Amino acid sequence: MKGPQDLTRPDSQKATGFADAAPLISLKGITKRFGKVVANKDISLDLYPGRIKALLGENGAGKSTLMNMLAGRFKPDEGYIEVDGVRKEFTSSKDAIKAGIGMVYQHFMLVETMTVAENVLLGQEGSFFINPREMNDRVRKLAVDYELEIDPTARISDLSMGEKQRVEILKLLYRESRVLIFDEPTAVLTPREAFRLFEALWAMTRLGKSVVFISHKLEEVMAIADEVAILRRGAIDDEVMRDKITSKADLACRMVGKEVLLEVTKEDVEIGEKVLEVKNMTGIGLRGINLHVRKGEVVAIVGVAGNGQQELVEGVSGLRKPPKDTIFIMNKPWRKFFAEMTWNNSMSYIPEDRLDLATARNLDLVDNLLLTTGKGFTKGPFLQRDKAAKVAQELVEEYDVRPGRIQALAWQLSGGNLQKMVLARELYRQPHLIVAEQPTQGLDISATEEVWNKLLEARKMAGILLITGDLGEAVQLADRVAVMYCGQIMDEFPVTDTAKLDNIGLLMAGVRE
Amino acid sequence: MLESFIVPLLAATVQSGTPILYATLGEILTEKGGILNLGVEGMMSMAAFVAFAVAYTTGNPWLAFICGGLAGTVMAMLHGFVCITCLGNQVVSGLALTILGVGLCNFLGTPFIGLAAPGFSKFAVPVLSSIPYLGKIFFRQDALVYFCYFIPFIFMIFMNRTRLGIAITAVGEKPGAAAAAGLKAVKLRWMALLGGGFLIGLGGAYLSLAYTHLWANGLAGGRGWIAVALVIFAFWRPGRAVFGAYLFGGVMAFQLRLQAIGTHIPSSLLLMLPYALTILVLIFSAVRGRGGNAPSHLGINIEPEG
Ligand SMILES: Nc1ncnc2c1ncn2[C@@H]1O[C@H](COP(=O)(O)OP(=O)(O)O)[C@@H](O)[C@H]1O
Ligand SMILES: [Mg+2]
């Protein structure tokens, strides 16, 4: 495996001769809404030939949405796209392809039952009949030319993730795309495959192509980018040249952002007994985790996404079995706790994925309430749905969930209202431990404030394990902060330790003084 | 025995397999594009009626044959309007189409019952028809049967060797990928559906133009459903569809012959034979575990994106 240092671009791989070219693509004031969610807010961005632009941002920041518009899959609600300085309207992928824009989607767009060559040529204009031999030869030659070896007659379903990605790249090259967009391309690759991808990207910049590289991995962005644009909550937060970024820590700080968007007052509450203890936990992707949460406390786990936070949450919330005797909840070993778990006075989990894990999208608010509180509304074998409806109505009013109808289906609610409903349901269970995963991701300021206040209030009955990628959130809510990197806890300190807080970027980047 | 029973039986097999083959190929094309059409029975019924009516009024069987195909296309359009345009449920729409087609055909057809119309008659192909046995079985048929011999080959070439065929396959497998590659996924689905409807319609037209020249209600007689089952049996491949269609044609011809000879097996049991075979064939396909051969997005509508 190559270490992160090895990823840097050798001088021989540098693209030259495009120093002061005009932008190939200009995005001008792009705004995109999905219902009430504003996925992109007034974004302007230039892409230049021969350069790699990294789009860095947390999950849900709006990176994919922005690039989907450039690739013609979505239409912007406001703003427009210029190609070579000429304003263009894309009504479908076809238009974008014609304009020389190609995208490798996060989830590959390949037809599994067809061959490599058929996939590469799919959608290409040409004679009515095709000649498989000639088609295979053409794809084989293209693969050899770009050193992306692949058998054109292989079926996609037989290929590894890295090979599938190579097919996607060949598709773009075959179309002679000038702008190549890669949406989190390394997420599915082994480190070796990732390095091969980087070499391919460098080769393309030398041909004067413009590359967009979407990622939330700092090392990769440091290694590959010429320019970095940081997206937060749907807007461009910062745009810098790679040379101006001094270190990974610097980049980490820019990514999490430090400016205070919102402040909430945090009253002192009485600290009680331990509700969660993680003892020396190694396994399921984690190493030597020690952690505890007491009633009345908020412990924030911060770090760049993908450094073991998800594994930790899955272990604690019971989705994944941890090694024996490592997790204790309310003083019971994991297995015993989940065997005896009751619907109330126990643990609540507020997942990051609101629409598919926290709720059932096609059920109304009453049924969604019953998802985790069902046992509280039974009488013998019968469900007391009318009682649940009454409670749901009360919760909707108390938490100001709009529209105030309990008949609304989960998917019809905006992100913020849905999250308030989830929070209402989970707090109704009177938990002693709350696991809150990115509880305000994608929410607007007012919804964020309400969620924060409710969580702080919940400290009176529970200890809270907060997983967040937003440092501001950690600072506002937490008593203690633990920084995760590569499956380990780098450091844990009280939130009042400003010296450490200032250096948190280093810790998030895996550097210990 | 061979001359007097087997050869005529096989010749009848080819004839009664032909409408099923047209319909099965039509349904394969439709499903390859990702649309499940359970309206085949209704479409065949309507096509049989339209073809008969056209032949009766104009006296031109070829025109009638084409009009039968177009009747299938029009019925497919209804299905497409519900499923592709309005994103309705494909199963429900297909079932409704069957009920509509069969009912309408019986209603409109009643005045024609017992009337005869010009159609296709058998003729021997020079040279080929003198091959021993095979000549009698395959080359003393009507023009539509001969026409049908070519269709599986054309179909195979179309699906595997043309851009359009591959694009249709892609849309049935993964419409998102097809759209990302710059194809118009919805348009391609329409093409597969309407093209398939035309073939299904030809199958229906065969029934009233060649299989019999007299009009009777209920001509489709379950052949549409058999075609739907055969698509699964054929694993969506035209070659196996030929085999399946003739297999069913054989069973149908056989039970007719047994009835004619007059056995003591009750005729209702014999009439049941094709459907018992349908169940067997579906069990066979399930056991072979090739249901996985179905286009991955079969029956799933293409939702418009943001
Ligand atoms: N097709 C869609 N329908 C509704 N909401 C969407 C859709 N795609 C994305 N979103 C929402 O838009 C926001 C940005 O998403 P996305 O662009 O996928 O973020 P990223 O790629 O940065 O992780 C999220 O809040 C997400 O839930
Ligand atoms: Mg994304």
PDB file of C-alpha atoms in Angstrom, chain B residues 45-164:
ATOM      1  CA  SER B  45     -58.152 -10.341 -29.546  1.00  0.00           C
ATOM      2  CA  MET B  46     -58.543  -6.815 -30.830  1.00  0.00           C
ATOM      3  CA  ALA B  47     -55.980  -7.370 -33.574  1.00  0.00           C
ATOM      4  CA  ALA B  48     -57.782 -10.530 -34.702  1.00  0.00           C
ATOM      5  CA  PHE B  49     -61.012  -8.593 -34.906  1.00  0.00           C
ATOM      6  CA  VAL B  50     -59.581  -5.579 -36.714  1.00  0.00           C
ATOM      7  CA  ALA B  51     -57.787  -7.831 -39.202  1.00  0.00           C
ATOM      8  CA  PHE B  52     -60.962  -9.787 -39.852  1.00  0.00           C
ATOM      9  CA  ALA B  53     -63.068  -6.672 -40.283  1.00  0.00           C
ATOM     10  CA  VAL B  54     -60.570  -5.146 -42.698  1.00  0.00           C
ATOM     11  CA  ALA B  55     -60.297  -8.358 -44.707  1.00  0.00           C
ATOM     12  CA  TYR B  56     -64.087  -8.673 -44.795  1.00  0.00           C
ATOM     13  CA  THR B  57     -64.657  -5.125 -46.013  1.00  0.00           C
ATOM     14  CA  THR B  58     -61.698  -4.649 -48.350  1.00  0.00           C
ATOM     15  CA  GLY B  59     -60.983  -8.210 -49.361  1.00  0.00           C
ATOM     16  CA  ASN B  60     -57.276  -7.520 -49.062  1.00  0.00           C
ATOM     17  CA  PRO B  61     -55.648  -9.953 -46.597  1.00  0.00           C
ATOM     18  CA  TRP B  62     -52.228  -8.255 -46.598  1.00  0.00           C
ATOM     19  CA  LEU B  63     -53.775  -4.921 -45.735  1.00  0.00           C
ATOM     20  CA  ALA B  64     -55.770  -6.720 -43.049  1.00  0.00           C
ATOM     21  CA  PHE B  65     -52.610  -8.283 -41.656  1.00  0.00           C
ATOM     22  CA  ILE B  66     -50.881  -4.898 -41.364  1.00  0.00           C
ATOM     23  CA  CYS B  67     -54.000  -3.361 -39.814  1.00  0.00           C
ATOM     24  CA  GLY B  68     -54.007  -6.158 -37.226  1.00  0.00           C
ATOM     25  CA  GLY B  69     -50.441  -5.187 -36.329  1.00  0.00           C
ATOM     26  CA  LEU B  70     -51.452  -1.547 -36.087  1.00  0.00           C
ATOM     27  CA  ALA B  71     -54.343  -2.474 -33.811  1.00  0.00           C
ATOM     28  CA  GLY B  72     -51.753  -4.027 -31.495  1.00  0.00           C
ATOM     29  CA  THR B  73     -49.723  -0.818 -31.682  1.00  0.00           C
ATOM     30  CA  VAL B  74     -52.734   1.296 -30.769  1.00  0.00           C
ATOM     31  CA  MET B  75     -53.487  -0.923 -27.770  1.00  0.00           C
ATOM     32  CA  ALA B  76     -49.804  -0.666 -26.756  1.00  0.00           C
ATOM     33  CA  MET B  77     -50.145   3.101 -26.954  1.00  0.00           C
ATOM     34  CA  LEU B  78     -52.851   2.973 -24.310  1.00  0.00           C
ATOM     35  CA  HIS B  79     -50.540   0.955 -22.096  1.00  0.00           C
ATOM     36  CA  GLY B  80     -47.725   3.407 -22.764  1.00  0.00           C
ATOM     37  CA  PHE B  81     -49.899   6.376 -21.932  1.00  0.00           C
ATOM     38  CA  VAL B  82     -50.756   4.853 -18.559  1.00  0.00           C
ATOM     39  CA  CYS B  83     -47.285   3.513 -17.692  1.00  0.00           C
ATOM     40  CA  ILE B  84     -44.777   5.730 -19.460  1.00  0.00           C
ATOM     41  CA  THR B  85     -46.579   9.051 -19.512  1.00  0.00           C
ATOM     42  CA  CYS B  86     -48.603   8.830 -16.284  1.00  0.00           C
ATOM     43  CA  LEU B  87     -46.208   6.452 -14.473  1.00  0.00           C
ATOM     44  CA  GLY B  88     -49.087   4.115 -13.648  1.00  0.00           C
ATOM     45  CA  ASN B  89     -48.720   0.565 -12.449  1.00  0.00           C
ATOM     46  CA  GLN B  90     -47.723  -1.715 -15.316  1.00  0.00           C
ATOM     47  CA  VAL B  91     -49.374  -4.845 -13.957  1.00  0.00           C
ATOM     48  CA  VAL B  92     -52.730  -3.189 -13.380  1.00  0.00           C
ATOM     49  CA  SER B  93     -52.669  -1.401 -16.714  1.00  0.00           C
ATOM     50  CA  GLY B  94     -51.818  -4.617 -18.550  1.00  0.00           C
ATOM     51  CA  LEU B  95     -54.612  -6.557 -16.885  1.00  0.00           C
ATOM     52  CA  ALA B  96     -57.042  -3.785 -17.698  1.00  0.00           C
ATOM     53  CA  LEU B  97     -55.898  -3.880 -21.295  1.00  0.00           C
ATOM     54  CA  THR B  98     -56.669  -7.591 -21.484  1.00  0.00           C
ATOM     55  CA  ILE B  99     -60.144  -7.150 -20.065  1.00  0.00           C
ATOM     56  CA  LEU B 100     -60.781  -4.211 -22.372  1.00  0.00           C
ATOM     57  CA  GLY B 101     -59.453  -5.951 -25.473  1.00  0.00           C
ATOM     58  CA  VAL B 102     -61.288  -9.231 -24.955  1.00  0.00           C
ATOM     59  CA  GLY B 103     -64.537  -7.493 -24.050  1.00  0.00           C
ATOM     60  CA  LEU B 104     -64.436  -5.011 -26.878  1.00  0.00           C
ATOM     61  CA  CYS B 105     -63.576  -7.716 -29.391  1.00  0.00           C
ATOM     62  CA  ASN B 106     -66.550  -9.827 -28.314  1.00  0.00           C
ATOM     63  CA  PHE B 107     -68.856  -6.817 -28.409  1.00  0.00           C
ATOM     64  CA  LEU B 108     -67.767  -5.593 -31.822  1.00  0.00           C
ATOM     65  CA  GLY B 109     -67.374  -9.091 -33.231  1.00  0.00           C
ATOM     66  CA  THR B 110     -70.818 -10.451 -32.455  1.00  0.00           C
ATOM     67  CA  PRO B 111     -72.408  -9.269 -35.753  1.00  0.00           C
ATOM     68  CA  PHE B 112     -69.627 -11.023 -37.660  1.00  0.00           C
ATOM     69  CA  ILE B 113     -69.987 -14.425 -36.052  1.00  0.00           C
ATOM     70  CA  GLY B 114     -70.046 -17.132 -38.649  1.00  0.00           C
ATOM     71  CA  LEU B 115     -69.081 -14.838 -41.516  1.00  0.00           C
ATOM     72  CA  ALA B 116     -66.075 -15.662 -43.660  1.00  0.00           C
ATOM     73  CA  ALA B 117     -63.418 -13.315 -44.946  1.00  0.00           C
ATOM     74  CA  PRO B 118     -60.676 -13.809 -47.503  1.00  0.00           C
ATOM     75  CA  GLY B 119     -57.428 -14.797 -45.832  1.00  0.00           C
ATOM     76  CA  PHE B 120     -54.218 -16.662 -46.434  1.00  0.00           C
ATOM     77  CA  SER B 121     -54.294 -20.167 -47.755  1.00  0.00           C
ATOM     78  CA  LYS B 122     -51.633 -22.795 -47.835  1.00  0.00           C
ATOM     79  CA  PHE B 123     -49.385 -23.222 -50.804  1.00  0.00           C
ATOM     80  CA  ALA B 124     -46.389 -25.425 -51.364  1.00  0.00           C
ATOM     81  CA  VAL B 125     -42.988 -23.826 -51.765  1.00  0.00           C
ATOM     82  CA  PRO B 126     -41.449 -25.231 -54.956  1.00  0.00           C
ATOM     83  CA  VAL B 127     -38.461 -27.566 -54.390  1.00  0.00           C
ATOM     84  CA  LEU B 128     -38.425 -27.271 -50.580  1.00  0.00           C
ATOM     85  CA  SER B 129     -41.855 -28.803 -50.185  1.00  0.00           C
ATOM     86  CA  SER B 130     -40.658 -31.991 -51.834  1.00  0.00           C
ATOM     87  CA  ILE B 131     -38.102 -32.723 -49.085  1.00  0.00           C
ATOM     88  CA  PRO B 132     -39.389 -35.894 -47.444  1.00  0.00           C
ATOM     89  CA  TYR B 133     -41.366 -35.227 -44.248  1.00  0.00           C
ATOM     90  CA  LEU B 134     -39.825 -31.775 -43.601  1.00  0.00           C
ATOM     91  CA  GLY B 135     -41.314 -30.424 -46.793  1.00  0.00           C
ATOM     92  CA  LYS B 136     -44.775 -31.428 -45.688  1.00  0.00           C
ATOM     93  CA  ILE B 137     -44.282 -30.062 -42.214  1.00  0.00           C
ATOM     94  CA  PHE B 138     -42.639 -26.721 -42.940  1.00  0.00           C
ATOM     95  CA  PHE B 139     -43.201 -25.814 -46.567  1.00  0.00           C
ATOM     96  CA  ARG B 140     -46.866 -26.474 -47.202  1.00  0.00           C
ATOM     97  CA  GLN B 141     -48.087 -23.612 -45.072  1.00  0.00           C
ATOM     98  CA  ASP B 142     -49.437 -20.135 -45.667  1.00  0.00           C
ATOM     99  CA  ALA B 143     -47.422 -17.015 -46.404  1.00  0.00           C
ATOM    100  CA  LEU B 144     -47.586 -15.717 -42.851  1.00  0.00           C
ATOM    101  CA  VAL B 145     -45.916 -18.854 -41.535  1.00  0.00           C
ATOM    102  CA  TYR B 146     -43.097 -18.464 -44.039  1.00  0.00           C
ATOM    103  CA  PHE B 147     -42.807 -14.818 -43.053  1.00  0.00           C
ATOM    104  CA  CYS B 148     -42.606 -15.867 -39.426  1.00  0.00           C
ATOM    105  CA  TYR B 149     -39.602 -18.123 -40.107  1.00  0.00           C
ATOM    106  CA  PHE B 150     -37.499 -15.025 -40.718  1.00  0.00           C
ATOM    107  CA  ILE B 151     -38.610 -12.986 -37.763  1.00  0.00           C
ATOM    108  CA  PRO B 152     -36.534 -14.679 -35.038  1.00  0.00           C
ATOM    109  CA  PHE B 153     -33.388 -14.132 -37.101  1.00  0.00           C
ATOM    110  CA  ILE B 154     -34.214 -10.512 -37.814  1.00  0.00           C
ATOM    111  CA  PHE B 155     -35.043 -10.115 -34.155  1.00  0.00           C
ATOM    112  CA  MET B 156     -31.722 -11.577 -33.033  1.00  0.00           C
ATOM    113  CA  ILE B 157     -29.756  -9.380 -35.404  1.00  0.00           C
ATOM    114  CA  PHE B 158     -31.766  -6.377 -34.316  1.00  0.00           C
ATOM    115  CA  MET B 159     -31.157  -6.937 -30.618  1.00  0.00           C
ATOM    116  CA  ASN B 160     -27.470  -7.829 -30.842  1.00  0.00           C
ATOM    117  CA  ARG B 161     -26.114  -6.138 -33.892  1.00  0.00           C
ATOM    118  CA  THR B 162     -27.825  -2.789 -34.145  1.00  0.00           C
ATOM    119  CA  ARG B 163     -27.350   0.360 -32.139  1.00  0.00           C
ATOM    120  CA  LEU B 164     -31.073   0.640 -31.568  1.00  0.00           C
TER     121      LEU B 164
END
